[in-house]
């Protein structure tokens, strides 16, 4: 059995943290892109499209992220699509992230007075121009704080990718524990690293929220 | 020739019959005041004229063209019809100048310099030239409403619709907005305004339309109608307001 010094443990954990960060970023970017598209679709006020978006949101909010990951990973392989643990993790985290962001953003857009849409329409702006020049700039200001806040959930959600074999922070923690049998030390370190990643985001989100409330 | 024409317009919200066969003809240069109790359909009438609400029967034309709520049609309509709201509805993330320049730039495709010149001229007209770079939240209600007027004027509309545009203002700020409207009326712009300002309707308006229960109940020359109402409902209404 290989001996692990404290330095080795920390070095391995920090190396794995890179993958956690990368996976979080990929999921966040993917989720944001999908959520933007779904938000725009929802705003078209076409009942069929709205129903589809609603089902999407309820489906991915209403089932555990772990099951979504299993389905993406094992399910897709069974259907004959080869997918890596990395691919399955990104895919399922994108679904998860987008489903929540669509809901968060809808709330933000709904807080804008109906009069903003109407004034814009009366000035002759098209639907897309209204979105671009009137609605989005205001909605983004309102949405930034809860969106940053939600990114904490995404980071924590990436831990589940360890279960389908993707080697990130939690997975490396488990592997180190199997080798050293020092669960308390190792998982304390793992938790601490997650905390260091998440806490600044929480703080930043609170700061943004306060700033926004004052500027109103 | 009529600028705005409504012919037997019926409007329902679900089962609720709100406009019950409106006939109305407005000529260029008229200043028409629409009065009536709350809930009588005044706002709905204006919103049908500018395409914000769909009507179910009858026809509306502005400048000879049929009004629908279709997006493209609506944009064409916006070139002839300006709208001022009770709550101003300025865009809070833009300065006063940007508010006024927005539609001329992206709808009329004017150059920035040209749009800015128009915006400055319109703000001058409503007495707010020096507020070009301020944000709306820094202005009083009366000033915000005047910016909204300048914003609508920048599109050089043929007719300006105003829905109780002084109702949200503190009493001491009503005058400055009415003064701007009076000035516009003198310049010959066509105004259709829902209002509770009876003095304004009588002194500045050319015609008063009294709405009751979704119908044009009585209408006529403003001075004659207000001093000599024919129907009991209008008599009662005038008695209650004055
Ligand atoms: N969006 C709406 N949905 C359903 N009913 C409405 C809506 N807007 C107005 N109404 C109803 O239509 C009637 C006329 O309203 P409105 O035109 O606002 O009257 P007014 O401006 O004269 O006070 C009222 O009974 C009102 O409750
Ligand atoms: Mg009204």
Tab-separated table of C-alpha atoms and ligand atoms in Angstrom:
chain	number	residue	atom	x	y	z
A	1	UNK	CA	0.000	0.000	0.000
A	2	UNK	CA	1.200	3.474	-0.890
A	3	UNK	CA	1.785	5.889	1.939
A	4	UNK	CA	0.080	9.280	1.598
A	5	UNK	CA	1.509	12.231	3.383
A	6	UNK	CA	-0.748	15.130	4.287
A	7	UNK	CA	0.875	17.012	1.486
A	8	UNK	CA	-0.005	14.242	-0.985
A	9	UNK	CA	-3.584	14.226	0.166
A	10	UNK	CA	-3.964	17.955	-0.194
A	11	UNK	CA	-2.220	17.995	-3.537
A	12	UNK	CA	-4.520	15.300	-4.920
A	13	UNK	CA	-7.598	16.998	-3.572
A	14	UNK	CA	-6.624	20.347	-5.013
A	15	UNK	CA	-5.885	18.768	-8.346
A	16	UNK	CA	-9.331	17.166	-8.337
A	17	UNK	CA	-10.848	20.510	-7.410
A	18	UNK	CA	-9.900	21.738	-10.862
A	19	UNK	CA	-12.280	19.177	-12.329
A	20	UNK	CA	-15.015	20.202	-9.950
A	21	UNK	CA	-14.569	23.801	-11.025
A	22	UNK	CA	-14.443	22.875	-14.677
A	23	UNK	CA	-17.564	20.728	-14.415
A	24	UNK	CA	-19.363	23.504	-12.526
A	25	UNK	CA	-18.424	26.047	-15.163
A	26	UNK	CA	-19.464	23.778	-18.017
A	27	UNK	CA	-22.772	23.009	-16.316
A	28	UNK	CA	-23.349	26.653	-15.555
A	29	UNK	CA	-22.584	27.794	-19.085
A	30	UNK	CA	-24.650	24.981	-20.592
A	31	UNK	CA	-27.487	25.611	-18.152
A	32	UNK	CA	-27.472	29.351	-18.789
A	33	UNK	CA	-27.571	28.883	-22.547
A	34	UNK	CA	-30.450	26.426	-22.419
A	35	UNK	CA	-32.288	28.535	-19.844
A	36	UNK	CA	-31.934	31.658	-22.005
A	37	UNK	CA	-33.414	29.855	-24.961
A	38	UNK	CA	-36.259	28.401	-22.910
A	39	UNK	CA	-36.961	31.779	-21.306
A	40	UNK	CA	-37.198	33.431	-24.715
A	41	UNK	CA	-39.474	30.638	-25.955
A	42	UNK	CA	-41.679	30.956	-22.928
A	43	UNK	CA	-42.054	34.691	-23.480
A	44	UNK	CA	-43.529	34.169	-26.948
A	45	UNK	CA	-46.809	33.393	-25.160
A	46	UNK	CA	-47.502	30.458	-27.436
A	47	UNK	CA	-49.497	28.049	-25.217
A	48	UNK	CA	-48.012	24.867	-26.707
A	49	UNK	CA	-44.445	26.081	-26.284
A	50	UNK	CA	-45.201	27.280	-22.773
A	51	UNK	CA	-46.592	23.861	-21.870
A	52	UNK	CA	-43.467	22.154	-23.192
A	53	UNK	CA	-41.203	24.452	-21.174
A	54	UNK	CA	-43.347	23.860	-18.101
A	55	UNK	CA	-43.105	20.088	-18.445
A	56	UNK	CA	-39.341	20.366	-18.910
A	57	UNK	CA	-38.982	22.441	-15.759
A	58	UNK	CA	-41.212	20.181	-13.686
A	59	UNK	CA	-39.511	17.053	-14.934
A	60	UNK	CA	-36.025	18.154	-14.019
A	61	UNK	CA	-36.984	19.918	-10.820
A	62	UNK	CA	-39.170	17.053	-9.697
A	63	UNK	CA	-36.652	14.217	-9.964
A	64	UNK	CA	-33.369	13.754	-8.091
A	65	UNK	CA	-30.293	14.961	-9.911
A	66	UNK	CA	-28.666	11.599	-9.219
A	67	UNK	CA	-31.387	9.751	-11.146
A	68	UNK	CA	-30.972	12.187	-14.043
A	69	UNK	CA	-27.269	11.433	-14.064
A	70	UNK	CA	-27.879	7.678	-13.979
A	71	UNK	CA	-30.312	7.984	-16.848
A	72	UNK	CA	-27.923	10.108	-18.888
A	73	UNK	CA	-25.020	7.768	-18.238
A	74	UNK	CA	-26.434	4.223	-18.122
A	75	UNK	CA	-29.647	4.967	-19.994
A	76	UNK	CA	-27.951	6.502	-23.010
A	77	UNK	CA	-25.367	3.705	-23.169
A	78	UNK	CA	-28.155	1.123	-23.162
A	79	UNK	CA	-29.808	2.951	-26.040
A	80	UNK	CA	-26.553	2.584	-27.907
A	81	UNK	CA	-25.147	6.073	-27.452
A	82	UNK	CA	-21.668	5.924	-26.004
A	83	UNK	CA	-21.314	8.674	-23.463
A	84	UNK	CA	-18.435	9.378	-21.104
A	85	UNK	CA	-18.956	10.068	-17.420
A	86	UNK	CA	-17.824	13.628	-18.172
A	87	UNK	CA	-20.397	13.979	-20.951
A	88	UNK	CA	-23.200	12.500	-18.879
A	89	UNK	CA	-22.349	14.731	-15.938
A	90	UNK	CA	-22.358	17.879	-18.064
A	91	UNK	CA	-25.571	16.880	-19.790
A	92	UNK	CA	-27.513	16.113	-16.638
A	93	UNK	CA	-26.171	19.136	-14.764
A	94	UNK	CA	-27.157	21.299	-17.734
A	95	UNK	CA	-30.727	19.985	-17.543
A	96	UNK	CA	-30.792	20.505	-13.803
A	97	UNK	CA	-29.309	24.008	-13.906
A	98	UNK	CA	-31.465	25.211	-16.779
A	99	UNK	CA	-34.678	23.943	-15.182
A	100	UNK	CA	-34.025	25.987	-12.059
A	101	UNK	CA	-32.721	29.068	-13.860
A	102	UNK	CA	-35.772	29.220	-16.144
A	103	UNK	CA	-37.939	29.314	-13.067
A	104	UNK	CA	-35.779	31.912	-11.287
A	105	UNK	CA	-35.648	34.142	-14.340
A	106	UNK	CA	-39.331	33.890	-14.987
A	107	UNK	CA	-39.908	35.283	-11.515
A	108	UNK	CA	-37.539	38.159	-12.292
A	109	UNK	CA	-39.195	38.977	-15.596
A	110	UNK	CA	-42.634	38.798	-14.012
A	111	UNK	CA	-41.678	41.433	-11.460
A	112	UNK	CA	-41.272	43.979	-14.271
A	113	UNK	CA	-44.449	46.013	-14.679
A	114	UNK	CA	-46.653	45.095	-17.624
A	115	UNK	CA	-46.498	48.772	-18.580
A	116	UNK	CA	-42.892	48.329	-19.726
A	117	UNK	CA	-44.010	45.888	-22.410
A	118	UNK	CA	-46.941	48.074	-23.354
A	119	UNK	CA	-44.982	51.321	-23.569
A	120	UNK	CA	-42.406	49.620	-25.744
A	121	UNK	CA	-45.029	48.142	-28.023
A	122	UNK	CA	-46.772	51.483	-28.336
A	123	UNK	CA	-43.487	53.014	-29.469
A	124	UNK	CA	-43.334	50.478	-32.261
A	125	UNK	CA	-40.626	48.144	-30.976
A	126	UNK	CA	-40.959	44.529	-32.065
A	127	UNK	CA	-41.136	41.679	-29.576
A	128	UNK	CA	-37.444	40.910	-29.895
A	129	UNK	CA	-36.453	44.579	-29.699
A	130	UNK	CA	-38.561	44.939	-26.561
A	131	UNK	CA	-36.796	41.953	-25.032
A	132	UNK	CA	-33.382	43.204	-25.980
A	133	UNK	CA	-33.667	46.884	-25.103
A	134	UNK	CA	-36.312	47.003	-22.375
A	135	UNK	CA	-36.907	43.698	-20.636
A	136	UNK	CA	-33.532	41.953	-20.546
A	137	UNK	CA	-31.459	44.891	-19.256
A	138	UNK	CA	-33.849	45.284	-16.331
A	139	UNK	CA	-34.372	41.577	-15.732
A	140	UNK	CA	-30.631	40.941	-15.670
A	141	UNK	CA	-30.202	43.424	-12.849
A	142	UNK	CA	-32.845	41.654	-10.799
A	143	UNK	CA	-31.694	38.173	-11.757
A	144	UNK	CA	-27.990	38.440	-11.055
A	145	UNK	CA	-28.164	37.901	-7.291
A	146	UNK	CA	-30.392	34.777	-7.317
A	147	UNK	CA	-28.457	33.377	-10.289
A	148	UNK	CA	-25.126	33.712	-8.524
A	149	UNK	CA	-26.783	32.247	-5.442
A	150	UNK	CA	-27.955	29.272	-7.439
A	151	UNK	CA	-24.466	28.613	-8.812
A	152	UNK	CA	-23.668	27.299	-5.315
A	153	UNK	CA	-26.221	24.547	-5.877
A	154	UNK	CA	-24.527	23.674	-9.148
A	155	UNK	CA	-21.126	23.328	-7.499
A	156	UNK	CA	-22.551	21.097	-4.808
A	157	UNK	CA	-24.462	19.161	-7.443
A	158	UNK	CA	-21.255	18.211	-9.237
A	159	UNK	CA	-20.375	15.994	-6.266
A	160	UNK	CA	-22.951	13.515	-7.535
A	161	UNK	CA	-20.912	12.993	-10.677
A	162	UNK	CA	-18.558	10.955	-8.525
A	163	UNK	CA	-21.212	8.232	-8.430
A	164	UNK	CA	-21.036	7.649	-12.182
A	165	UNK	CA	-17.271	7.528	-11.962
A	166	UNK	CA	-16.269	11.029	-12.937
A	167	UNK	CA	-13.084	11.867	-11.078
A	168	UNK	CA	-13.659	15.170	-9.322
A	169	UNK	CA	-13.237	16.363	-5.759
A	170	UNK	CA	-15.666	13.992	-4.040
A	171	UNK	CA	-14.510	11.003	-6.056
A	172	UNK	CA	-10.842	11.645	-5.243
A	173	UNK	CA	-11.812	12.097	-1.607
A	174	UNK	CA	-13.465	8.678	-1.643
A	175	UNK	CA	-10.488	7.112	-3.361
A	176	UNK	CA	-8.052	8.647	-0.867
A	177	UNK	CA	-10.218	7.445	1.987
A	178	UNK	CA	-10.157	3.907	0.610
A	179	UNK	CA	-6.391	4.071	0.513
A	180	UNK	CA	-5.729	5.771	3.843
A	181	UNK	CA	-8.765	4.956	6.027
A	182	UNK	CA	-8.743	8.464	7.418
A	183	UNK	CA	-12.307	9.504	6.608
A	184	UNK	CA	-12.525	12.282	9.157
A	185	UNK	CA	-9.465	14.103	7.951
A	186	UNK	CA	-10.124	13.591	4.283
A	187	UNK	CA	-13.799	14.439	4.208
A	188	UNK	CA	-13.232	17.456	6.416
A	189	UNK	CA	-10.750	18.678	3.861
A	190	UNK	CA	-13.139	17.928	1.018
A	191	UNK	CA	-15.947	19.792	2.750
A	192	UNK	CA	-13.633	22.682	3.446
A	193	UNK	CA	-12.681	22.974	-0.193
A	194	UNK	CA	-16.354	23.009	-1.225
A	195	UNK	CA	-16.940	25.678	1.358
A	196	UNK	CA	-14.105	27.803	0.038
A	197	UNK	CA	-15.606	27.538	-3.444
A	198	UNK	CA	-19.192	28.227	-2.407
A	199	UNK	CA	-18.979	30.746	0.386
A	200	UNK	CA	-17.608	33.657	-1.653
A	201	UNK	CA	-20.388	33.112	-4.168
A	202	UNK	CA	-23.003	33.203	-1.415
A	203	UNK	CA	-21.481	36.359	-0.041
A	204	UNK	CA	-21.332	37.944	-3.466
A	205	UNK	CA	-24.954	37.061	-4.104
A	206	UNK	CA	-26.011	38.653	-0.807
A	207	UNK	CA	-23.963	41.717	-1.637
A	208	UNK	CA	-25.633	42.036	-5.039
A	209	UNK	CA	-29.037	41.628	-3.497
A	210	UNK	CA	-28.366	44.401	-1.030
A	211	UNK	CA	-26.938	46.663	-3.704
A	212	UNK	CA	-29.967	46.120	-5.894
A	213	UNK	CA	-32.413	46.773	-3.080
A	214	UNK	CA	-30.704	50.035	-2.230
A	215	UNK	CA	-30.607	51.251	-5.808
A	216	UNK	CA	-34.361	50.767	-6.050
B	1	UNK	CA	-61.605	63.368	-43.250
B	2	UNK	CA	-61.614	61.189	-40.143
B	3	UNK	CA	-58.344	60.287	-38.484
B	4	UNK	CA	-59.694	57.738	-36.032
B	5	UNK	CA	-62.865	55.867	-36.793
B	6	UNK	CA	-64.659	53.267	-34.709
B	7	UNK	CA	-67.607	51.448	-36.160
B	8	UNK	CA	-69.828	49.280	-33.956
B	9	UNK	CA	-66.891	48.054	-31.880
B	10	UNK	CA	-67.609	45.279	-29.400
B	11	UNK	CA	-65.062	44.091	-26.891
B	12	UNK	CA	-65.332	41.202	-24.458
B	13	UNK	CA	-63.033	40.068	-21.679
B	14	UNK	CA	-64.135	36.445	-21.601
B	15	UNK	CA	-67.880	36.687	-21.001
B	16	UNK	CA	-67.648	40.259	-19.780
B	17	UNK	CA	-69.075	42.557	-22.467
B	18	UNK	CA	-67.047	45.744	-21.962
B	19	UNK	CA	-67.558	47.784	-25.135
B	20	UNK	CA	-71.054	47.493	-26.520
B	21	UNK	CA	-71.065	48.846	-30.034
B	22	UNK	CA	-68.953	51.984	-30.007
B	23	UNK	CA	-69.274	54.429	-32.897
B	24	UNK	CA	-66.853	57.293	-32.828
B	25	UNK	CA	-65.301	59.498	-35.439
B	26	UNK	CA	-62.384	61.774	-34.687
B	27	UNK	CA	-61.024	64.300	-37.146
B	28	UNK	CA	-57.498	65.635	-37.324
B	29	UNK	CA	-56.961	68.499	-34.908
B	30	UNK	CA	-59.767	67.585	-32.545
B	31	UNK	CA	-59.215	67.423	-28.798
B	32	UNK	CA	-61.615	64.779	-27.554
B	33	UNK	CA	-62.116	64.208	-23.839
B	34	UNK	CA	-63.569	60.889	-22.783
B	35	UNK	CA	-65.268	61.023	-19.423
B	36	UNK	CA	-67.299	58.525	-17.432
B	37	UNK	CA	-67.387	56.478	-14.286
B	38	UNK	CA	-64.641	54.041	-13.442
B	39	UNK	CA	-65.293	50.743	-15.196
B	40	UNK	CA	-67.293	52.264	-18.026
B	41	UNK	CA	-64.713	51.112	-20.592
B	42	UNK	CA	-62.687	54.278	-21.239
B	43	UNK	CA	-59.261	52.669	-20.959
B	44	UNK	CA	-60.381	49.672	-22.931
B	45	UNK	CA	-61.535	51.977	-25.702
B	46	UNK	CA	-58.116	53.675	-25.930
B	47	UNK	CA	-56.343	50.323	-25.777
B	48	UNK	CA	-58.409	49.044	-28.687
B	49	UNK	CA	-57.516	52.106	-30.741
B	50	UNK	CA	-53.794	51.515	-30.337
B	51	UNK	CA	-53.932	47.763	-30.762
B	52	UNK	CA	-53.061	46.797	-27.186
B	53	UNK	CA	-56.391	44.994	-26.890
B	54	UNK	CA	-58.199	42.896	-29.395
B	55	UNK	CA	-61.834	43.683	-30.167
B	56	UNK	CA	-64.283	41.029	-31.267
B	57	UNK	CA	-66.682	42.851	-33.571
B	58	UNK	CA	-66.819	45.994	-35.650
B	59	UNK	CA	-63.948	47.930	-37.102
B	60	UNK	CA	-61.375	50.523	-36.120
B	61	UNK	CA	-59.298	52.509	-38.555
B	62	UNK	CA	-56.559	55.017	-37.869
B	63	UNK	CA	-55.586	57.214	-40.779
B	64	UNK	CA	-57.592	54.920	-43.018
B	65	UNK	CA	-55.785	51.741	-41.959
B	66	UNK	CA	-57.410	48.872	-40.105
B	67	UNK	CA	-56.232	48.324	-36.504
B	68	UNK	CA	-55.285	44.827	-35.355
B	69	UNK	CA	-53.112	43.493	-32.531
B	70	UNK	CA	-50.812	41.753	-34.973
B	71	UNK	CA	-47.170	42.566	-34.165
B	72	UNK	CA	-46.256	44.001	-37.562
B	73	UNK	CA	-49.512	45.900	-37.868
B	74	UNK	CA	-48.972	47.227	-34.376
B	75	UNK	CA	-45.608	48.625	-35.350
B	76	UNK	CA	-47.092	50.436	-38.315
B	77	UNK	CA	-49.820	51.753	-36.047
B	78	UNK	CA	-47.221	53.039	-33.601
B	79	UNK	CA	-46.081	55.434	-36.277
B	80	UNK	CA	-49.436	57.210	-36.198
B	81	UNK	CA	-50.615	56.674	-32.625
B	82	UNK	CA	-48.781	57.812	-29.502
B	83	UNK	CA	-49.829	56.680	-26.048
B	84	UNK	CA	-49.309	58.226	-22.626
B	85	UNK	CA	-50.090	56.123	-19.569
B	86	UNK	CA	-51.255	56.966	-16.087
B	87	UNK	CA	-48.058	55.484	-14.621
B	88	UNK	CA	-45.661	57.093	-17.131
B	89	UNK	CA	-43.998	53.765	-17.938
B	90	UNK	CA	-40.650	55.359	-18.590
B	91	UNK	CA	-37.782	52.909	-18.991
B	92	UNK	CA	-35.986	53.179	-15.641
B	93	UNK	CA	-32.648	51.815	-16.862
B	94	UNK	CA	-32.259	54.584	-19.434
B	95	UNK	CA	-31.672	58.283	-19.046
B	96	UNK	CA	-34.366	60.735	-20.047
B	97	UNK	CA	-32.549	61.369	-23.324
B	98	UNK	CA	-32.210	57.656	-24.071
B	99	UNK	CA	-35.878	57.131	-23.327
B	100	UNK	CA	-36.826	59.691	-25.933
B	101	UNK	CA	-34.209	58.615	-28.489
B	102	UNK	CA	-34.875	54.882	-28.330
B	103	UNK	CA	-37.804	54.486	-30.710
B	104	UNK	CA	-36.618	57.028	-33.295
B	105	UNK	CA	-33.288	55.207	-33.431
B	106	UNK	CA	-34.415	51.611	-33.630
B	107	UNK	CA	-37.885	51.932	-35.134
B	108	UNK	CA	-37.468	54.903	-37.457
B	109	UNK	CA	-33.764	54.061	-37.989
B	110	UNK	CA	-32.704	57.656	-37.526
B	111	UNK	CA	-29.034	58.334	-37.023
B	112	UNK	CA	-27.960	58.915	-33.442
B	113	UNK	CA	-27.272	62.593	-34.082
B	114	UNK	CA	-30.620	63.102	-35.706
B	115	UNK	CA	-32.459	61.234	-32.941
B	116	UNK	CA	-30.648	63.254	-30.336
B	117	UNK	CA	-31.584	66.515	-32.018
B	118	UNK	CA	-35.239	65.426	-32.070
B	119	UNK	CA	-35.075	64.304	-28.457
B	120	UNK	CA	-33.606	67.607	-27.333
B	121	UNK	CA	-36.230	69.536	-29.262
B	122	UNK	CA	-39.067	67.479	-27.742
B	123	UNK	CA	-37.689	67.822	-24.219
B	124	UNK	CA	-37.389	71.547	-24.815
B	125	UNK	CA	-41.025	71.597	-25.822
B	126	UNK	CA	-42.107	70.017	-22.522
B	127	UNK	CA	-39.728	72.269	-20.598
B	128	UNK	CA	-37.196	69.635	-19.565
B	129	UNK	CA	-34.233	70.279	-21.837
B	130	UNK	CA	-31.853	70.319	-18.863
B	131	UNK	CA	-32.909	66.807	-17.749
B	132	UNK	CA	-31.504	65.054	-20.812
B	133	UNK	CA	-28.925	63.070	-18.826
B	134	UNK	CA	-30.967	62.432	-15.684
B	135	UNK	CA	-32.523	59.106	-14.806
B	136	UNK	CA	-36.309	59.006	-14.527
B	137	UNK	CA	-36.257	58.089	-10.821
B	138	UNK	CA	-34.628	61.458	-10.087
B	139	UNK	CA	-37.594	63.350	-11.522
B	140	UNK	CA	-40.910	64.305	-9.971
B	141	UNK	CA	-44.061	62.623	-11.220
B	142	UNK	CA	-45.015	65.662	-13.262
B	143	UNK	CA	-41.594	65.768	-14.892
B	144	UNK	CA	-41.704	62.034	-15.622
B	145	UNK	CA	-45.053	62.422	-17.308
B	146	UNK	CA	-43.703	65.274	-19.426
B	147	UNK	CA	-40.804	63.053	-20.470
B	148	UNK	CA	-43.329	60.405	-21.467
B	149	UNK	CA	-45.059	63.017	-23.607
B	150	UNK	CA	-41.755	64.018	-25.208
B	151	UNK	CA	-41.006	60.340	-25.859
B	152	UNK	CA	-44.311	59.897	-27.668
B	153	UNK	CA	-43.910	63.157	-29.604
B	154	UNK	CA	-40.493	62.106	-30.871
B	155	UNK	CA	-42.275	59.590	-33.094
B	156	UNK	CA	-44.349	62.455	-34.574
B	157	UNK	CA	-47.676	60.695	-34.062
B	158	UNK	CA	-50.812	61.859	-35.833
B	159	UNK	CA	-52.867	61.297	-32.709
B	160	UNK	CA	-51.913	61.165	-29.054
B	161	UNK	CA	-53.921	58.972	-26.682
B	162	UNK	CA	-53.766	59.883	-22.983
B	163	UNK	CA	-55.218	57.626	-20.300
B	164	UNK	CA	-55.781	59.592	-17.090
B	165	UNK	CA	-52.286	60.944	-17.334
B	166	UNK	CA	-52.627	63.279	-14.376
B	167	UNK	CA	-54.387	60.854	-12.027
B	168	UNK	CA	-51.219	59.488	-10.445
B	169	UNK	CA	-49.788	62.953	-9.790
B	170	UNK	CA	-49.783	65.037	-6.653
B	171	UNK	CA	-52.306	67.860	-7.114
B	172	UNK	CA	-49.621	70.547	-7.361
B	173	UNK	CA	-47.999	68.741	-10.315
B	174	UNK	CA	-51.144	68.352	-12.409
B	175	UNK	CA	-50.951	71.882	-13.779
B	176	UNK	CA	-47.555	71.542	-15.467
B	177	UNK	CA	-48.699	68.473	-17.400
B	178	UNK	CA	-52.004	70.029	-18.439
B	179	UNK	CA	-50.123	73.099	-19.626
B	180	UNK	CA	-48.069	70.951	-21.971
B	181	UNK	CA	-51.227	69.303	-23.295
B	182	UNK	CA	-52.825	72.680	-23.830
B	183	UNK	CA	-49.786	73.830	-25.782
B	184	UNK	CA	-49.973	70.700	-27.955
B	185	UNK	CA	-53.654	71.283	-28.561
B	186	UNK	CA	-52.891	74.819	-29.706
B	187	UNK	CA	-50.314	73.471	-32.140
B	188	UNK	CA	-53.080	71.396	-33.664
B	189	UNK	CA	-52.136	67.883	-32.602
B	190	UNK	CA	-55.044	65.485	-32.339
B	191	UNK	CA	-55.647	64.444	-28.745
B	192	UNK	CA	-57.900	61.792	-27.310
B	193	UNK	CA	-57.801	61.896	-23.559
B	194	UNK	CA	-59.502	60.018	-20.806
B	195	UNK	CA	-59.673	62.563	-18.019
B	196	UNK	CA	-61.337	63.672	-14.834
B	197	UNK	CA	-60.184	67.252	-15.326
B	198	UNK	CA	-63.522	68.804	-16.239
B	199	UNK	CA	-62.144	72.318	-16.510
B	200	UNK	CA	-59.553	71.150	-18.966
B	201	UNK	CA	-62.150	69.217	-20.953
B	202	UNK	CA	-64.350	72.274	-21.158
B	203	UNK	CA	-61.740	74.946	-21.818
B	204	UNK	CA	-59.221	73.148	-24.003
B	205	UNK	CA	-61.194	70.231	-25.416
B	206	UNK	CA	-63.277	70.573	-28.529
B	207	UNK	CA	-65.528	67.627	-27.829
B	208	UNK	CA	-66.586	65.561	-24.835
B	209	UNK	CA	-67.603	61.924	-25.076
B	210	UNK	CA	-69.442	60.541	-22.072
B	211	UNK	CA	-69.177	56.799	-21.678
B	212	UNK	CA	-71.559	54.768	-19.602
B	213	UNK	CA	-71.819	50.997	-19.295
B	214	UNK	CA	-69.657	50.335	-22.325
B	215	UNK	CA	-71.513	52.714	-24.617
B	216	UNK	CA	-71.033	56.244	-25.887
B	217	UNK	CA	-73.935	57.585	-23.871
B	218	UNK	CA	-73.790	61.193	-24.926
B	219	UNK	CA	-71.354	63.370	-26.815
B	220	UNK	CA	-71.045	66.844	-28.192
B	221	UNK	CA	-69.235	70.149	-28.190
B	222	UNK	CA	-67.439	70.376	-24.867
B	223	UNK	CA	-68.869	73.617	-23.552
B	224	UNK	CA	-72.420	72.859	-24.615
B	225	UNK	CA	-72.403	69.312	-23.334
B	226	UNK	CA	-70.938	70.072	-19.929
B	227	UNK	CA	-73.204	73.051	-19.276
B	228	UNK	CA	-76.274	71.433	-20.731
B	229	UNK	CA	-76.208	67.638	-20.361
B	230	UNK	CA	-79.193	65.801	-21.821
B	231	UNK	CA	-79.176	62.429	-20.115
B	232	UNK	CA	-79.770	61.796	-16.420
B	233	UNK	CA	-76.607	59.719	-16.246
B	234	UNK	CA	-74.412	62.566	-17.456
B	235	UNK	CA	-76.153	65.056	-15.187
B	236	UNK	CA	-75.518	62.728	-12.285
B	237	UNK	CA	-71.915	62.220	-13.318
B	238	UNK	CA	-71.208	65.937	-13.638
B	239	UNK	CA	-72.919	66.538	-10.323
B	240	UNK	CA	-70.705	63.956	-8.678
B	241	UNK	CA	-67.421	65.263	-10.125
B	242	UNK	CA	-67.890	68.993	-9.732
C	1	LIG	N1	-57.530	42.869	-18.575
C	1	LIG	C1	-58.803	42.783	-18.179
C	1	LIG	N2	-59.386	41.586	-17.962
C	1	LIG	C2	-60.669	41.491	-17.578
C	1	LIG	N3	-61.479	42.529	-17.386
C	1	LIG	C3	-60.988	43.758	-17.586
C	1	LIG	C4	-59.617	43.953	-17.978
C	1	LIG	N4	-59.404	45.282	-18.098
C	1	LIG	C5	-60.565	45.883	-17.776
C	1	LIG	N5	-61.523	44.973	-17.469
C	1	LIG	C6	-62.915	45.277	-17.114
C	1	LIG	O1	-63.489	46.021	-18.162
C	1	LIG	C7	-64.329	47.045	-17.652
C	1	LIG	C8	-63.882	48.372	-18.212
C	1	LIG	O2	-62.594	48.686	-17.697
C	1	LIG	P1	-61.794	49.976	-18.120
C	1	LIG	O3	-61.799	50.097	-19.592
C	1	LIG	O4	-60.498	49.920	-17.428
C	1	LIG	O5	-62.700	51.113	-17.494
C	1	LIG	P2	-62.329	52.611	-17.165
C	1	LIG	O6	-61.024	52.937	-17.783
C	1	LIG	O7	-63.469	53.400	-17.739
C	1	LIG	O8	-62.300	52.705	-15.678
C	1	LIG	C9	-64.249	46.948	-16.146
C	1	LIG	O9	-65.387	46.252	-15.692
C	1	LIG	C10	-63.010	46.155	-15.897
C	1	LIG	O10	-63.144	45.393	-14.724
C	2	LIG	MG1	-59.201	53.486	-16.898
